[in-house]
Amino acid sequence: QVQLVESGGGLVQAGGSLRLSCVASGRTFESWAMGWFRQAPGKEREFVAAISWSGDSTYYTDSVKGRFTIARDNAENTVYLQMNILKPEDTAIYYCAARVFTSEGPPGEEFDYWGQGTQVTVSS
């Protein structure tokens, strides 16, 4: 059974930064593509960023390019989302997700495992 546990959410003023972390259980973390998604109140869940199993390839939704950075530490079974220049529209519950995917190409949005989410609130 795979478990994903997010942390690092909180309340921050617009223009500030937060770093989200997601620790994964399981022995084959290095075979997983990892992603971050978010869901704002009244909206559907949306893709934010993804990283390949090796960490060599990253993907972002347009609205966060240049502000967010996804990274991973396979030795620590952890994926990070560094969020800078936060905006009120970034307010959402952020979810970590994993899927077995050893290609360097985009992993899509069909992930197999999900965390419980962490709340990010950006005040104006």
Tab-separated table of C-alpha atoms in Angstrom:
chain	number	residue	atom	x	y	z
A	1	GLN	CA	0.000	0.000	0.000
A	2	VAL	CA	1.335	3.404	-0.966
A	3	GLN	CA	0.858	6.309	1.375
A	4	LEU	CA	1.532	9.938	0.586
A	5	VAL	CA	1.681	12.516	3.358
A	6	GLU	CA	1.812	16.213	2.530
A	7	SER	CA	2.979	19.019	4.783
A	8	GLY	CA	4.014	22.647	4.566
A	9	GLY	CA	0.740	24.360	3.829
A	10	GLY	CA	-0.410	27.440	5.676
A	11	LEU	CA	-1.449	31.060	5.479
A	12	VAL	CA	0.808	33.504	3.651
A	13	GLN	CA	0.468	37.002	2.265
A	14	ALA	CA	0.459	37.629	-1.451
A	15	GLY	CA	4.006	37.730	-2.768
A	16	GLY	CA	5.217	35.298	-0.141
A	17	SER	CA	6.539	31.763	-0.402
A	18	LEU	CA	5.776	28.299	0.888
A	19	ARG	CA	7.402	24.933	0.357
A	20	LEU	CA	5.216	21.856	0.314
A	21	SER	CA	6.637	18.424	1.024
A	22	CYS	CA	5.231	14.986	0.311
A	23	VAL	CA	6.743	11.888	1.858
A	24	ALA	CA	5.915	8.609	0.169
A	25	SER	CA	5.971	5.104	1.543
A	26	GLY	CA	7.021	2.204	-0.615
A	27	ARG	CA	10.241	0.750	-1.904
A	28	THR	CA	9.965	1.790	-5.528
A	29	PHE	CA	9.647	5.545	-5.169
A	30	GLU	CA	12.289	5.996	-7.815
A	31	SER	CA	9.971	4.325	-10.342
A	32	TRP	CA	7.151	6.791	-9.777
A	33	ALA	CA	6.308	9.979	-11.524
A	34	MET	CA	5.121	12.455	-8.909
A	35	GLY	CA	2.681	15.288	-9.252
A	36	TRP	CA	1.021	18.120	-7.417
A	37	PHE	CA	-2.599	19.031	-7.972
A	38	ARG	CA	-4.840	21.591	-6.306
A	39	GLN	CA	-8.508	22.187	-5.743
A	40	ALA	CA	-9.933	25.578	-4.926
A	41	PRO	CA	-13.367	26.019	-3.325
A	42	GLY	CA	-16.103	25.457	-5.858
A	43	LYS	CA	-13.680	24.372	-8.570
A	44	GLU	CA	-12.486	21.097	-9.986
A	45	ARG	CA	-9.117	19.679	-9.115
A	46	GLU	CA	-6.408	20.873	-11.493
A	47	PHE	CA	-2.898	19.830	-12.392
A	48	VAL	CA	-0.128	22.031	-11.008
A	49	ALA	CA	3.208	20.313	-11.634
A	50	ALA	CA	4.809	16.936	-12.244
A	51	ILE	CA	8.277	15.450	-12.173
A	52	SER	CA	9.632	12.333	-13.821
A	53	TRP	CA	10.974	9.362	-11.920
A	54	SER	CA	14.545	10.546	-12.443
A	55	GLY	CA	13.863	14.175	-11.650
A	56	ASP	CA	15.257	15.189	-15.019
A	57	SER	CA	11.928	16.269	-16.511
A	58	THR	CA	9.421	18.665	-15.004
A	59	TYR	CA	6.070	19.954	-16.153
A	60	TYR	CA	3.949	22.886	-15.004
A	61	THR	CA	0.590	24.384	-15.683
A	62	ASP	CA	0.942	27.783	-17.324
A	63	SER	CA	-0.333	29.776	-14.358
A	64	VAL	CA	2.547	28.687	-12.101
A	65	LYS	CA	5.456	28.657	-14.554
A	66	GLY	CA	8.286	30.809	-13.292
A	67	ARG	CA	6.857	30.872	-9.751
A	68	PHE	CA	6.670	27.213	-8.666
A	69	THR	CA	9.393	24.576	-8.746
A	70	ILE	CA	8.918	20.862	-8.292
A	71	ALA	CA	11.821	18.718	-7.123
A	72	ARG	CA	12.375	15.286	-5.634
A	73	ASP	CA	14.822	13.477	-3.402
A	74	ASN	CA	14.656	9.772	-4.170
A	75	ALA	CA	16.891	8.930	-1.228
A	76	GLU	CA	14.315	10.494	1.083
A	77	ASN	CA	11.186	9.361	-0.831
A	78	THR	CA	10.142	12.995	-0.901
A	79	VAL	CA	8.822	15.395	-3.499
A	80	TYR	CA	8.721	19.140	-2.971
A	81	LEU	CA	6.820	22.062	-4.396
A	82	GLN	CA	8.514	25.408	-3.857
A	83	MET	CA	5.951	28.139	-4.351
A	84	ASN	CA	7.128	31.726	-4.756
A	85	ILE	CA	5.353	34.989	-5.551
A	86	LEU	CA	2.121	33.481	-4.299
A	87	LYS	CA	-1.154	35.014	-5.396
A	88	PRO	CA	-4.625	34.862	-3.844
A	89	GLU	CA	-5.729	32.678	-6.758
A	90	ASP	CA	-3.231	30.038	-5.612
A	91	THR	CA	-5.431	29.425	-2.580
A	92	ALA	CA	-6.475	25.776	-2.627
A	93	ILE	CA	-5.962	22.380	-1.097
A	94	TYR	CA	-2.801	20.953	-2.610
A	95	TYR	CA	-2.549	17.222	-3.219
A	96	CYS	CA	0.473	15.072	-3.860
A	97	ALA	CA	0.033	12.195	-6.290
A	98	ALA	CA	2.065	9.261	-7.573
A	99	ARG	CA	1.954	6.824	-10.431
A	100	VAL	CA	4.284	4.130	-11.693
A	101	PHE	CA	5.761	5.752	-14.782
A	102	THR	CA	9.363	5.347	-15.885
A	103	SER	CA	9.199	7.454	-19.024
A	104	GLU	CA	10.671	10.946	-19.116
A	105	GLY	CA	7.622	12.145	-20.990
A	106	PRO	CA	4.614	13.918	-19.428
A	107	PRO	CA	2.907	11.545	-16.995
A	108	GLY	CA	-0.570	12.871	-17.758
A	109	GLU	CA	-3.125	13.335	-15.028
A	110	GLU	CA	-4.136	9.740	-14.315
A	111	PHE	CA	-2.301	9.185	-11.069
A	112	ASP	CA	-2.779	6.074	-8.961
A	113	TYR	CA	-2.157	7.280	-5.437
A	114	TRP	CA	-3.156	10.467	-3.663
A	115	GLY	CA	-2.384	12.189	-0.405
A	116	GLN	CA	-4.916	13.782	1.902
A	117	GLY	CA	-3.986	17.298	0.918
A	118	THR	CA	-2.632	20.372	2.626
A	119	GLN	CA	-4.341	23.763	2.718
A	120	VAL	CA	-2.627	26.772	1.184
A	121	THR	CA	-4.248	30.154	1.769
A	122	VAL	CA	-2.864	33.335	0.223
A	123	SER	CA	-4.233	36.598	1.568
A	124	SER	CA	-4.322	39.789	-0.472
